[in-house]
Coordinates of C-alpha atoms in Angstrom, one line a residue:
Chain A
M543 CA 68.6 -45.7 -11.2
L544 CA 69.9 -42.6 -12.8
G545 CA 71.0 -44.6 -15.8
L546 CA 67.6 -46.2 -16.3
G547 CA 65.8 -42.9 -15.8
T548 CA 67.8 -41.1 -18.5
L549 CA 67.5 -43.9 -21.0
P550 CA 64.4 -42.6 -22.8
I551 CA 66.0 -39.2 -23.0
A552 CA 69.2 -40.6 -24.4
S553 CA 67.4 -42.6 -27.0
A554 CA 65.3 -39.6 -28.0
L555 CA 68.5 -37.6 -28.4
A556 CA 70.1 -40.3 -30.5
G557 CA 67.2 -39.9 -32.9
T558 CA 67.9 -36.2 -33.7
G559 CA 68.5 -35.5 -37.3
Q560 CA 66.0 -38.2 -38.3
E561 CA 62.3 -38.2 -38.4
R562 CA 61.1 -38.9 -34.8
F563 CA 57.8 -40.3 -36.0
S564 CA 57.5 -42.1 -39.3
P565 CA 54.1 -43.1 -40.7
A566 CA 53.1 -46.7 -40.4
P567 CA 54.1 -48.6 -43.5
K568 CA 50.5 -49.3 -44.4
A569 CA 49.3 -45.6 -43.9
L570 CA 47.6 -44.0 -46.8
A571 CA 49.5 -41.0 -48.0
G572 CA 47.9 -38.0 -49.7
K573 CA 48.6 -34.3 -50.3
R574 CA 45.0 -33.1 -50.4
W575 CA 42.4 -35.5 -49.2
A576 CA 38.9 -34.9 -50.6
M577 CA 35.5 -36.5 -50.5
V578 CA 33.2 -36.7 -53.5
V579 CA 29.5 -37.2 -52.7
D580 CA 27.2 -38.5 -55.5
I581 CA 23.9 -36.9 -54.5
N582 CA 21.8 -38.9 -57.0
K583 CA 22.9 -42.3 -55.6
C584 CA 22.1 -41.5 -52.0
D585 CA 18.9 -43.0 -50.6
N586 CA 19.4 -41.4 -47.2
C587 CA 19.8 -44.8 -45.4
M588 CA 22.1 -43.2 -42.8
K589 CA 24.4 -46.3 -42.6
C590 CA 27.4 -44.0 -43.0
Q591 CA 26.3 -41.9 -40.0
R592 CA 25.7 -45.0 -37.8
A593 CA 29.1 -46.4 -38.7
C594 CA 30.9 -43.1 -38.1
H595 CA 29.1 -42.1 -34.9
A596 CA 29.6 -45.6 -33.4
A597 CA 33.3 -45.7 -34.2
H598 CA 34.0 -42.2 -33.0
N599 CA 32.0 -42.3 -29.8
V600 CA 29.7 -39.5 -31.1
P601 CA 27.0 -39.2 -28.4
D602 CA 23.3 -39.5 -29.3
I603 CA 22.0 -36.4 -27.7
K604 CA 18.2 -36.2 -27.7
D605 CA 17.9 -32.4 -27.4
R606 CA 18.1 -31.3 -31.1
E607 CA 19.7 -28.0 -30.1
E608 CA 22.6 -29.6 -28.4
E609 CA 23.2 -32.4 -31.0
V610 CA 26.7 -33.6 -31.7
K611 CA 27.1 -34.9 -35.3
W612 CA 30.0 -35.6 -37.6
I613 CA 28.1 -36.6 -40.7
W614 CA 24.4 -36.1 -41.3
S615 CA 21.9 -35.4 -44.1
E616 CA 20.2 -32.2 -45.1
P617 CA 17.8 -31.4 -47.9
F618 CA 19.5 -30.1 -51.1
E619 CA 18.0 -26.6 -50.7
K620 CA 19.4 -26.3 -47.2
V621 CA 22.9 -27.4 -48.2
F622 CA 22.9 -25.1 -51.3
P623 CA 20.7 -22.2 -50.4
G624 CA 19.9 -20.1 -53.4
L625 CA 20.7 -22.9 -55.9
E626 CA 17.3 -24.6 -55.6
N627 CA 14.9 -23.9 -58.4
K628 CA 11.2 -24.5 -57.9
Y629 CA 10.5 -25.2 -61.6
V630 CA 12.7 -28.3 -61.7
G631 CA 10.8 -31.3 -60.3
H632 CA 13.5 -33.9 -60.6
G633 CA 17.2 -34.5 -60.3
A634 CA 19.6 -33.6 -57.6
Q635 CA 17.3 -31.1 -55.9
K636 CA 14.9 -33.8 -54.7
H637 CA 17.7 -35.5 -52.9
H638 CA 19.3 -35.2 -49.5
C639 CA 23.0 -34.5 -49.2
M640 CA 25.3 -36.0 -46.7
V641 CA 27.2 -33.1 -45.0
M642 CA 30.3 -33.1 -42.9
C643 CA 33.3 -31.0 -42.2
N644 CA 34.6 -29.7 -45.6
H645 CA 38.3 -29.8 -44.5
C646 CA 38.7 -26.5 -46.2
E647 CA 41.9 -25.5 -47.9
N648 CA 41.6 -22.2 -46.2
P649 CA 39.8 -23.0 -43.0
A650 CA 38.2 -20.1 -41.0
C651 CA 38.0 -22.3 -37.9
V652 CA 41.8 -22.7 -37.9
R653 CA 42.3 -19.0 -38.4
V654 CA 40.2 -18.0 -35.4
C655 CA 41.1 -20.7 -32.9
P656 CA 43.0 -19.0 -30.0
T657 CA 45.0 -22.1 -29.0
K658 CA 45.6 -24.0 -32.3
A659 CA 43.4 -26.7 -30.9
T660 CA 42.0 -26.9 -34.4
Y661 CA 44.7 -27.1 -37.0
K662 CA 45.3 -28.1 -40.6
R663 CA 47.6 -31.0 -41.3
E664 CA 49.9 -31.2 -44.3
D665 CA 47.6 -33.6 -46.1
G666 CA 44.8 -31.1 -45.7
I667 CA 42.8 -32.7 -42.9
V668 CA 41.5 -30.1 -40.4
M669 CA 42.0 -31.7 -37.0
M670 CA 40.8 -31.1 -33.5
D671 CA 42.9 -31.5 -30.4
Y672 CA 40.2 -32.2 -27.7
H673 CA 42.8 -31.8 -25.0
R674 CA 43.7 -28.3 -25.9
C675 CA 40.3 -26.9 -26.8
V676 CA 39.2 -24.2 -24.3
G677 CA 35.6 -24.4 -25.4
C678 CA 35.3 -20.7 -26.5
R679 CA 33.3 -21.8 -29.6
Y680 CA 34.9 -19.2 -31.8
C681 CA 35.4 -21.9 -34.4
M682 CA 31.6 -22.5 -34.5
A683 CA 30.9 -18.9 -35.1
A684 CA 33.5 -18.9 -37.9
C685 CA 32.6 -22.1 -39.7
P686 CA 30.3 -21.2 -42.6
Y687 CA 29.0 -24.8 -42.9
G688 CA 27.7 -25.5 -39.4
A689 CA 30.0 -28.5 -39.3
R690 CA 31.1 -28.2 -35.7
S691 CA 29.4 -29.5 -32.5
F692 CA 29.9 -28.4 -29.0
N693 CA 29.6 -30.8 -26.0
F694 CA 27.1 -28.8 -24.0
Q695 CA 26.8 -31.7 -21.6
D696 CA 28.9 -34.7 -20.6
P697 CA 28.7 -36.9 -23.8
R698 CA 29.6 -40.2 -22.1
P699 CA 26.2 -41.2 -20.8
C700 CA 24.8 -40.7 -24.3
I701 CA 27.2 -43.1 -26.0
K702 CA 25.3 -46.4 -26.5
Q703 CA 28.3 -48.6 -27.1
K704 CA 31.7 -47.3 -26.3
N705 CA 34.5 -47.9 -28.8
L706 CA 37.6 -48.2 -26.7
E707 CA 39.8 -47.8 -29.8
Y708 CA 38.9 -44.1 -30.1
P709 CA 38.9 -41.4 -27.4
A710 CA 35.5 -40.1 -26.0
R711 CA 35.3 -36.4 -25.4
R712 CA 34.2 -34.6 -22.3
K713 CA 31.8 -31.7 -21.8
G714 CA 33.0 -28.3 -22.8
V715 CA 34.9 -29.1 -26.0
V716 CA 34.2 -28.8 -29.7
E717 CA 34.3 -31.7 -32.1
K718 CA 33.7 -32.6 -35.8
C719 CA 34.5 -35.0 -38.6
N720 CA 38.2 -35.8 -38.9
F721 CA 38.1 -37.6 -42.3
C722 CA 38.9 -40.7 -40.3
A723 CA 42.6 -39.7 -39.8
E724 CA 43.0 -42.6 -37.5
R725 CA 41.9 -45.1 -40.2
L726 CA 44.0 -43.4 -42.9
A727 CA 47.0 -44.0 -40.6
A728 CA 46.2 -47.7 -40.6
G729 CA 45.8 -47.8 -44.4
L730 CA 42.0 -47.8 -44.3
L731 CA 39.4 -45.6 -46.1
P732 CA 37.1 -43.4 -44.0
L733 CA 34.3 -45.5 -42.4
C734 CA 31.4 -43.6 -44.1
V735 CA 32.9 -44.5 -47.5
E736 CA 33.2 -48.1 -46.4
A737 CA 29.8 -48.3 -44.8
C738 CA 27.8 -46.9 -47.8
P739 CA 26.0 -49.7 -49.6
R740 CA 25.5 -47.5 -52.8
N741 CA 28.9 -46.1 -53.4
V742 CA 27.7 -42.6 -52.7
L743 CA 30.9 -41.5 -51.1
A744 CA 34.4 -41.6 -52.7
F745 CA 37.6 -40.6 -50.9
G746 CA 41.0 -39.9 -52.3
D747 CA 43.9 -37.5 -53.0
L748 CA 43.0 -34.6 -55.2
E749 CA 46.6 -34.0 -56.1
N750 CA 46.9 -37.5 -57.5
P751 CA 45.6 -37.4 -61.1
H752 CA 44.9 -41.1 -61.0
S753 CA 42.8 -41.1 -57.9
Q754 CA 39.2 -42.1 -57.9
V755 CA 38.1 -38.6 -56.7
R756 CA 39.9 -36.9 -59.6
K757 CA 38.3 -39.2 -62.1
L758 CA 34.8 -38.7 -60.7
L759 CA 35.2 -34.9 -60.8
T760 CA 35.8 -35.1 -64.6
T761 CA 32.6 -37.0 -65.2
R762 CA 29.9 -34.5 -64.0
L763 CA 29.4 -31.1 -62.6
A764 CA 30.4 -30.9 -59.0
L765 CA 29.3 -28.3 -56.5
Q766 CA 31.1 -27.2 -53.4
R767 CA 29.3 -25.4 -50.6
R768 CA 29.6 -21.6 -50.5
V769 CA 32.6 -21.3 -52.8
E770 CA 32.2 -17.6 -52.9
L771 CA 33.7 -17.4 -49.4
G772 CA 37.1 -18.5 -50.6
T773 CA 37.4 -21.4 -48.1
H774 CA 38.0 -24.0 -50.9
P775 CA 36.0 -26.9 -49.4
N776 CA 37.4 -30.4 -50.1
V777 CA 33.9 -32.0 -50.1
Y778 CA 32.4 -32.1 -53.6
Y779 CA 28.8 -32.9 -54.6
L780 CA 28.2 -34.5 -57.9
V781 CA 24.8 -33.4 -59.3
Chain B
M937 CA 44.2 5.0 0.6
L938 CA 42.0 1.9 0.2
E939 CA 40.8 2.0 3.8
K940 CA 38.6 5.0 3.0
A941 CA 36.5 2.8 0.7
F942 CA 35.0 0.7 3.5
K943 CA 34.1 3.5 6.0
G944 CA 30.7 4.6 5.0
S945 CA 27.1 5.2 5.8
R946 CA 24.7 2.3 6.6
L947 CA 23.1 2.7 3.2
Y948 CA 26.5 2.3 1.6
R949 CA 27.3 -0.8 3.6
N950 CA 23.9 -2.3 2.9
W951 CA 24.4 -1.6 -0.8
L952 CA 27.7 -3.5 -0.8
L953 CA 26.1 -6.4 1.2
C954 CA 23.3 -6.6 -1.4
L955 CA 25.9 -6.8 -4.2
L956 CA 27.8 -9.4 -2.3
G957 CA 24.6 -11.4 -2.0
L958 CA 24.0 -11.1 -5.7
M959 CA 27.6 -12.2 -6.4
A960 CA 27.1 -15.3 -4.1
L961 CA 23.9 -16.2 -6.0
G962 CA 25.7 -15.8 -9.3
L963 CA 28.5 -18.0 -8.1
F964 CA 26.0 -20.6 -7.0
F965 CA 24.5 -20.8 -10.5
Y966 CA 28.0 -20.8 -12.0
L967 CA 28.9 -23.8 -9.9
I968 CA 25.8 -25.5 -11.4
Q969 CA 27.0 -24.6 -14.8
L970 CA 30.5 -25.9 -14.1
R971 CA 29.0 -29.3 -13.0
E972 CA 26.4 -29.7 -15.7
G973 CA 28.1 -27.9 -18.6
L974 CA 26.8 -25.1 -20.8
T975 CA 23.7 -27.2 -21.3
V976 CA 22.1 -25.1 -18.5
T977 CA 22.3 -22.0 -20.8
G978 CA 20.0 -21.3 -23.7
M979 CA 22.8 -21.6 -26.1
S980 CA 22.7 -24.3 -28.8
R981 CA 24.6 -25.8 -31.7
D982 CA 23.2 -23.1 -33.9
V983 CA 23.3 -20.1 -31.5
S984 CA 26.6 -20.9 -29.9
W985 CA 27.1 -17.5 -28.3
G986 CA 24.5 -15.8 -26.2
L987 CA 24.0 -13.4 -23.3
Y988 CA 27.6 -13.9 -22.0
I989 CA 29.4 -12.9 -25.1
G990 CA 26.7 -10.2 -25.8
Q991 CA 27.2 -8.6 -22.4
F992 CA 31.0 -8.9 -22.9
T993 CA 30.8 -7.0 -26.1
F994 CA 28.5 -4.3 -24.7
I995 CA 30.7 -3.8 -21.6
V996 CA 33.9 -3.5 -23.7
G997 CA 32.2 -0.4 -25.1
V998 CA 31.5 1.0 -21.6
A999 CA 35.2 0.5 -20.8
A1000 CA 36.3 2.2 -23.9
S1001 CA 34.1 5.2 -23.4
A1002 CA 36.3 6.5 -20.5
V1003 CA 38.2 8.0 -23.4
M1004 CA 35.3 10.5 -23.9
L1005 CA 36.5 12.2 -20.7
V1006 CA 40.2 11.6 -20.9
L1007 CA 40.6 12.8 -24.5
P1008 CA 38.8 16.2 -24.1
Y1009 CA 40.5 16.8 -20.7
Y1010 CA 44.0 15.9 -21.6
L1011 CA 44.2 16.8 -25.3
H1012 CA 41.8 19.7 -25.4
N1013 CA 42.0 21.0 -21.9
V1014 CA 38.2 20.8 -21.3
K1015 CA 38.4 21.9 -17.7
E1016 CA 34.8 20.9 -16.9
F1017 CA 36.0 17.2 -16.9
G1018 CA 38.8 17.8 -14.5
R1019 CA 36.8 16.7 -11.5
I1020 CA 35.4 13.5 -13.1
T1021 CA 38.0 12.1 -15.4
V1022 CA 39.2 9.7 -12.7
L1023 CA 35.6 8.5 -12.5
G1024 CA 35.8 7.5 -16.1
E1025 CA 39.1 5.7 -15.5
F1026 CA 37.7 3.7 -12.6
L1027 CA 34.6 2.9 -14.6
A1028 CA 37.0 1.5 -17.2
V1029 CA 38.7 -0.7 -14.6
S1030 CA 35.5 -2.1 -13.3
S1031 CA 34.1 -2.8 -16.7
V1032 CA 37.2 -4.5 -18.1
I1033 CA 37.1 -6.9 -15.1
M1034 CA 33.5 -7.6 -15.9
C1035 CA 34.5 -8.3 -19.5
L1036 CA 37.1 -10.8 -18.5
L1037 CA 34.6 -12.5 -16.2
F1038 CA 32.0 -12.8 -19.0
I1039 CA 34.7 -14.5 -21.2
I1040 CA 35.6 -17.0 -18.5
V1041 CA 32.0 -18.0 -17.7
D1042 CA 31.4 -18.5 -21.4
M1043 CA 34.2 -21.0 -21.7
G1044 CA 33.5 -24.7 -21.9
M1045 CA 36.8 -25.6 -20.3
P1046 CA 37.6 -22.6 -18.0
T1047 CA 40.4 -24.7 -16.3
R1048 CA 42.3 -24.4 -19.6
L1049 CA 42.1 -20.6 -19.7
F1050 CA 45.8 -20.3 -19.8
N1051 CA 46.1 -22.3 -23.0
V1052 CA 45.4 -19.0 -24.6
L1053 CA 48.8 -17.8 -23.3
I1054 CA 50.7 -21.1 -23.5
Y1055 CA 49.7 -21.6 -27.1
A1056 CA 49.5 -17.9 -28.0
T1057 CA 48.1 -17.7 -31.6
P1058 CA 48.6 -14.3 -33.2
H1059 CA 46.3 -15.2 -36.2
S1060 CA 43.4 -15.4 -33.8
V1061 CA 41.6 -12.1 -33.1
M1062 CA 40.7 -13.5 -29.7
F1063 CA 44.4 -13.5 -28.8
W1064 CA 44.7 -9.8 -29.6
D1065 CA 41.5 -9.1 -27.7
M1066 CA 43.0 -10.7 -24.7
V1067 CA 46.2 -8.6 -25.2
V1068 CA 44.4 -5.2 -25.6
L1069 CA 41.8 -5.8 -22.8
N1070 CA 44.4 -6.8 -20.2
G1071 CA 46.7 -4.0 -21.3
Y1072 CA 43.8 -1.5 -21.0
L1073 CA 43.0 -2.8 -17.5
L1074 CA 46.6 -2.4 -16.4
L1075 CA 46.9 1.1 -17.9
N1076 CA 43.7 2.3 -16.2
I1077 CA 44.6 0.8 -12.8
L1078 CA 47.9 2.6 -12.9
I1079 CA 46.5 5.8 -14.2
A1080 CA 43.5 6.0 -11.9
W1081 CA 45.4 5.1 -8.8
N1082 CA 48.3 7.5 -9.4
V1083 CA 46.1 10.4 -10.4
L1084 CA 44.0 10.0 -7.3
E1085 CA 47.0 9.6 -5.1
A1086 CA 48.5 12.8 -6.6
E1087 CA 45.2 14.6 -6.0
R1088 CA 45.2 13.4 -2.4
N1089 CA 48.7 14.8 -1.9
S1090 CA 47.8 18.0 -3.8
V1091 CA 50.6 17.5 -6.3
A1092 CA 50.6 17.0 -10.1
P1093 CA 50.6 13.3 -11.2
P1094 CA 54.1 12.1 -12.1
K1095 CA 55.3 12.5 -15.7
W1096 CA 55.2 8.8 -16.5
V1097 CA 51.5 8.7 -15.6
K1098 CA 50.9 11.5 -18.2
A1099 CA 52.7 9.4 -20.7
L1100 CA 50.4 6.4 -19.9
I1101 CA 47.4 8.6 -20.2
Y1102 CA 48.4 9.5 -23.7
V1103 CA 48.9 5.8 -24.5
S1104 CA 45.5 5.0 -23.0
I1105 CA 43.7 7.2 -25.6
P1106 CA 44.3 5.2 -28.7
W1107 CA 44.3 2.0 -26.6
A1108 CA 40.7 2.7 -25.7
F1109 CA 39.8 2.8 -29.4
S1110 CA 41.7 -0.4 -29.9
I1111 CA 39.8 -2.5 -27.4
H1112 CA 36.5 -1.9 -29.1
T1113 CA 37.9 -2.1 -32.6
V1114 CA 39.5 -5.5 -31.9
T1115 CA 36.3 -6.7 -30.2
A1116 CA 34.5 -5.7 -33.4
F1117 CA 37.0 -7.6 -35.5
L1118 CA 36.1 -10.8 -33.6
Y1119 CA 32.9 -10.6 -35.6
S1120 CA 33.5 -8.6 -38.7
G1121 CA 36.2 -10.9 -40.1
L1122 CA 33.9 -14.0 -40.3
A1123 CA 33.1 -14.8 -43.9
G1124 CA 30.2 -17.1 -43.1
R1125 CA 28.1 -14.6 -41.0
D1126 CA 26.5 -12.0 -43.3
F1127 CA 25.1 -10.0 -40.4
W1128 CA 28.6 -9.4 -39.0
L1129 CA 30.6 -9.2 -42.2
T1130 CA 30.6 -5.5 -42.6
A1131 CA 33.4 -3.0 -42.0
L1132 CA 30.8 -0.8 -40.2
I1133 CA 30.9 -2.9 -37.1
A1134 CA 34.0 -1.3 -35.5
P1135 CA 32.8 2.3 -36.1
K1136 CA 29.3 1.5 -35.0
F1137 CA 30.6 -0.2 -31.8
L1138 CA 32.7 2.9 -31.0
A1139 CA 29.8 5.3 -31.7
S1140 CA 27.4 3.4 -29.6
A1141 CA 30.0 3.0 -26.8
F1142 CA 30.5 6.8 -26.8
A1143 CA 26.8 7.2 -26.3
T1144 CA 26.4 4.4 -23.7
G1145 CA 29.4 5.2 -21.5
P1146 CA 28.8 9.0 -21.1
A1147 CA 25.1 8.3 -20.5
L1148 CA 26.1 5.9 -17.7
L1149 CA 28.5 8.5 -16.3
I1150 CA 25.7 11.1 -16.3
I1151 CA 23.5 8.6 -14.4
L1152 CA 26.4 7.9 -12.0
T1153 CA 27.0 11.6 -11.3
Y1154 CA 23.3 12.0 -10.4
I1155 CA 23.6 9.1 -7.9
L1156 CA 26.9 10.6 -6.5
K1157 CA 25.2 13.9 -6.1
R1158 CA 22.1 12.4 -4.4
Y1159 CA 23.9 9.9 -2.1
A1160 CA 27.5 10.9 -1.8
N1161 CA 27.4 14.6 -1.7
F1162 CA 29.7 14.9 -4.7
D1163 CA 28.7 17.4 -7.4
A1164 CA 30.3 16.8 -10.8
G1165 CA 29.1 20.2 -11.8
K1166 CA 26.4 21.2 -14.2
A1167 CA 28.9 22.2 -16.9
A1168 CA 30.5 18.8 -17.0
V1169 CA 27.1 17.0 -17.2
Q1170 CA 26.0 19.3 -20.0
K1171 CA 29.2 18.6 -21.9
L1172 CA 28.7 14.9 -21.4
S1173 CA 25.1 15.1 -22.6
L1174 CA 26.3 16.8 -25.8
I1175 CA 28.7 13.8 -26.4
V1176 CA 25.8 11.4 -25.8
T1177 CA 23.6 13.3 -28.3
Y1178 CA 26.1 13.3 -31.1
A1179 CA 27.2 9.7 -30.5
L1180 CA 23.6 8.5 -30.4
V1181 CA 22.8 10.2 -33.6
I1182 CA 25.8 8.7 -35.3
T1183 CA 25.0 5.2 -33.9
L1184 CA 21.4 5.3 -35.1
F1185 CA 22.5 6.6 -38.5
M1186 CA 24.9 3.6 -38.8
I1187 CA 22.2 1.1 -37.8
A1188 CA 19.8 2.7 -40.3
V1189 CA 22.2 2.5 -43.2
E1190 CA 22.5 -1.2 -42.7
F1191 CA 18.8 -1.5 -43.4
F1192 CA 19.2 0.4 -46.7
T1193 CA 22.0 -1.9 -47.9
A1194 CA 20.1 -5.0 -47.0
F1195 CA 16.7 -4.2 -48.2
Y1196 CA 17.5 -2.2 -51.3
S1197 CA 20.1 -4.7 -52.5
K1198 CA 17.7 -7.5 -51.5
V1199 CA 20.6 -9.9 -51.1
P1200 CA 19.0 -12.6 -48.9
G1201 CA 21.9 -13.1 -46.5
H1202 CA 21.9 -9.5 -45.6
M1203 CA 18.2 -9.2 -45.1
L1204 CA 17.6 -12.4 -43.1
S1205 CA 19.1 -11.5 -39.7
L1206 CA 17.5 -8.0 -39.8
R1207 CA 14.2 -9.5 -40.8
Y1208 CA 14.5 -12.1 -38.0
L1209 CA 15.3 -9.4 -35.4
F1210 CA 12.7 -6.8 -36.3
M1211 CA 9.9 -8.8 -38.0
G1212 CA 10.5 -12.4 -37.4
I1213 CA 10.9 -15.2 -40.0
E1214 CA 8.8 -18.3 -40.5
G1215 CA 6.9 -17.7 -37.3
H1216 CA 10.1 -17.2 -35.2
G1217 CA 10.3 -13.8 -33.6
K1218 CA 11.2 -14.0 -29.9
L1219 CA 13.4 -11.0 -30.1
V1220 CA 10.9 -8.8 -32.1
P1221 CA 9.4 -7.1 -29.0
L1222 CA 12.8 -6.4 -27.6
M1223 CA 13.9 -4.9 -30.8
W1224 CA 10.9 -2.6 -30.9
L1225 CA 11.6 -1.6 -27.3
F1226 CA 15.1 -0.7 -28.5
V1227 CA 13.6 1.5 -31.3
V1228 CA 11.1 3.2 -28.9
L1229 CA 13.8 3.9 -26.3
A1230 CA 16.3 5.2 -28.8
V1231 CA 13.8 7.5 -30.5
F1232 CA 12.6 8.7 -27.1
A1233 CA 16.1 9.5 -26.0
L1234 CA 16.8 11.1 -29.4
V1235 CA 13.8 13.5 -29.0
I1236 CA 14.9 14.6 -25.5
L1237 CA 18.6 15.0 -26.4
L1238 CA 18.0 16.8 -29.7
N1239 CA 15.9 19.4 -27.9
P1240 CA 18.3 21.7 -26.0
K1241 CA 15.6 22.9 -23.5
M1242 CA 14.8 19.3 -22.5
R1243 CA 18.5 18.3 -22.5
R1244 CA 19.2 21.0 -19.9
N1245 CA 16.4 19.7 -17.6
D1246 CA 17.9 17.3 -15.1
G1247 CA 15.0 14.9 -14.9
A1248 CA 14.5 14.7 -18.6
L1249 CA 18.3 14.2 -19.2
L1250 CA 18.4 11.4 -16.7
L1251 CA 15.4 9.7 -18.4
A1252 CA 17.1 10.1 -21.7
C1253 CA 20.3 8.6 -20.4
V1254 CA 18.6 5.6 -19.0
A1255 CA 16.8 5.1 -22.3
V1256 CA 20.2 5.4 -24.2
F1257 CA 21.8 2.9 -21.9
V1258 CA 19.0 0.3 -22.0
S1259 CA 18.5 0.6 -25.8
M1260 CA 22.2 0.1 -26.5
L1261 CA 22.3 -2.8 -24.0
I1262 CA 19.5 -4.4 -26.1
E1263 CA 21.2 -3.6 -29.4
K1264 CA 24.7 -4.6 -28.7
G1265 CA 24.4 -6.7 -25.6
I1266 CA 21.7 -9.1 -27.0
S1267 CA 20.6 -8.7 -30.5
F1268 CA 23.9 -8.1 -32.2
V1269 CA 25.4 -11.4 -31.2
V1270 CA 22.3 -13.6 -31.4
G1271 CA 21.2 -12.0 -34.7
G1272 CA 24.5 -13.1 -36.3
F1273 CA 23.7 -16.8 -35.7
I1274 CA 20.2 -16.6 -37.1
P1275 CA 19.5 -18.1 -39.6
N1276 CA 22.1 -20.9 -39.3
P1277 CA 24.3 -22.0 -42.2
F1278 CA 21.4 -24.2 -43.4
E1279 CA 19.1 -21.1 -43.4
T1280 CA 17.0 -22.6 -40.7
V1281 CA 16.0 -20.7 -37.5
T1282 CA 17.0 -21.9 -34.1
E1283 CA 15.9 -19.3 -31.5
Y1284 CA 17.7 -18.3 -28.4
V1285 CA 16.3 -17.3 -25.0
P1286 CA 18.7 -17.0 -22.0
T1287 CA 17.9 -19.4 -19.1
L1288 CA 17.6 -18.6 -15.4
P1289 CA 21.2 -19.8 -14.6
E1290 CA 22.6 -17.7 -17.4
I1291 CA 20.8 -14.6 -16.3
M1292 CA 21.8 -15.1 -12.7
V1293 CA 25.5 -15.7 -13.6
S1294 CA 25.3 -12.5 -15.7
L1295 CA 23.7 -10.6 -12.8
G1296 CA 26.4 -11.9 -10.5
I1297 CA 29.0 -10.4 -12.8
W1298 CA 27.2 -7.1 -12.9
A1299 CA 27.2 -7.2 -9.1
V1300 CA 31.0 -7.6 -9.2
G1301 CA 31.3 -4.6 -11.5
L1302 CA 29.0 -2.5 -9.4
F1303 CA 30.8 -3.5 -6.2
L1304 CA 34.2 -2.5 -7.6
L1305 CA 32.7 0.7 -9.0
S1306 CA 31.1 1.6 -5.7
V1307 CA 34.3 1.0 -3.8
F1308 CA 36.4 3.0 -6.3
Y1309 CA 33.9 5.9 -6.4
K1310 CA 33.7 5.9 -2.6
L1311 CA 37.4 6.3 -2.6
V1312 CA 37.4 9.1 -5.1
V1313 CA 34.7 11.0 -3.3
S1314 CA 36.5 10.6 0.1
V1315 CA 39.8 11.8 -1.4
K1316 CA 38.1 14.8 -3.0
A1317 CA 36.2 15.7 0.2
E1318 CA 39.5 15.4 2.1
V1319 CA 41.3 17.7 -0.3
E1320 CA 38.6 20.3 -0.4

């Protein structure tokens, strides 16, 4: 009995000195993941949102004030307040922009979280540990982008079709977009990128000069939200 | 010593029973909140902190203001405060306990409270707020109890208590400074992103706390046969006057910076609070009530003749307390969230459960305060 009971410990000790967890062979590796959103291509069809919210068990809360959302669309002038110009009647300003967590290089949410329930990974993804979050909502006060949602109520009754591959949250914790970390680990691109029929969204490693996102950023002027705050967002908007 | 606290008149016992009833009611609504989640409050995705965190912030100030008795008495030998310094310390104890309760009821996952210790995160201001608040609570419990015990035995308090008292002075400033830093270090919230928050918090605390103490000394005189002395009340009223003037000055200069620079982010929250934007202005009447009360108090306090009149001073102190409760306990926190990062307005109005839970916590604070003050008054009566 004792022998069997200590077996897992013994095998764990045997692994010291090596990486205890190695990424799956197919996993996508990156140093600084980023999203590039081509505003002009987007027709606001919301297929990206539907795919994302279904896969991540994001509840469909009817009360607008208590909504939970990972990716959604806002008019240009709301996303870039102060950049709108009433004399230009065409171009990017007419469009809606898909918004999500910016996975900041310098995330305010991570700085303020009292339990490290939200933390930044080495590849730049700002993650949430739903099991550690105490629900103080300090991160929501700190996020300059309104990217975070709090589960004011039990989300489970509001999930239409549960995806058993991904955890559902419970009431009292904060959540947000995770750049589909679970899909990257399996070698897949984020769902919103895959679901978009018009190639609005592109995802890749900014540190890799041959990545699609790097190439796109050389083609046109790209905006980031509220750069003056020094957060260095990793979501870019091509205008 | 504690047994003295529960032997009292019928009025005193009924008062405690009333508070217990209010606590039970608060607990009942808190249980509903625990079951349903924070959806029972008026808070939203956009205004994610409300009455709870507002009240927390306000009461941290009340706790810190004990230093306005301790500092003059122990550092400048202001003898008038000798009789009432311990009242300030017990006020600090009761208010810090209220603060901790307000934090707990605001949490989405209160069962995970100790994650803040288990995963202590020094880069979070909230971690430091927890450290300074609990430290301040401990300091004041030790100080108040030992000072009172010494008084009862007609001896000087032990030397180590004196040392703790000196530590408690800068510590009092730290609790409100760190609480201010919860807000003034957030880049995305223009209304809070000003170095003026900590000094403004301290100034308004030093108006609110002594105003409350004056009100309490009146109550003790009327119902507990304890006279703090006219000289002490007058000294306190002077502190209230200066602190109120400084507070209102600091609130006013924010208006200059916002509306002269015309930077939209700086104007929007103030405009929402005092004028309303895009037809949203639920806090506007409350803000003007704040202005009226503050000006009313200022007129009385700045006029020495009126300030020396008991009735007028009492009215002024109530006005100071209520106006600061509005400014720091409600509008400061809510205003920071409006408009949201998309420059749209989601308004906030506290709900019945939220108000009842808050009242329950006030009842806890008043209960503790009543018991402590009963103790102090009994000990003093015994010694005299």
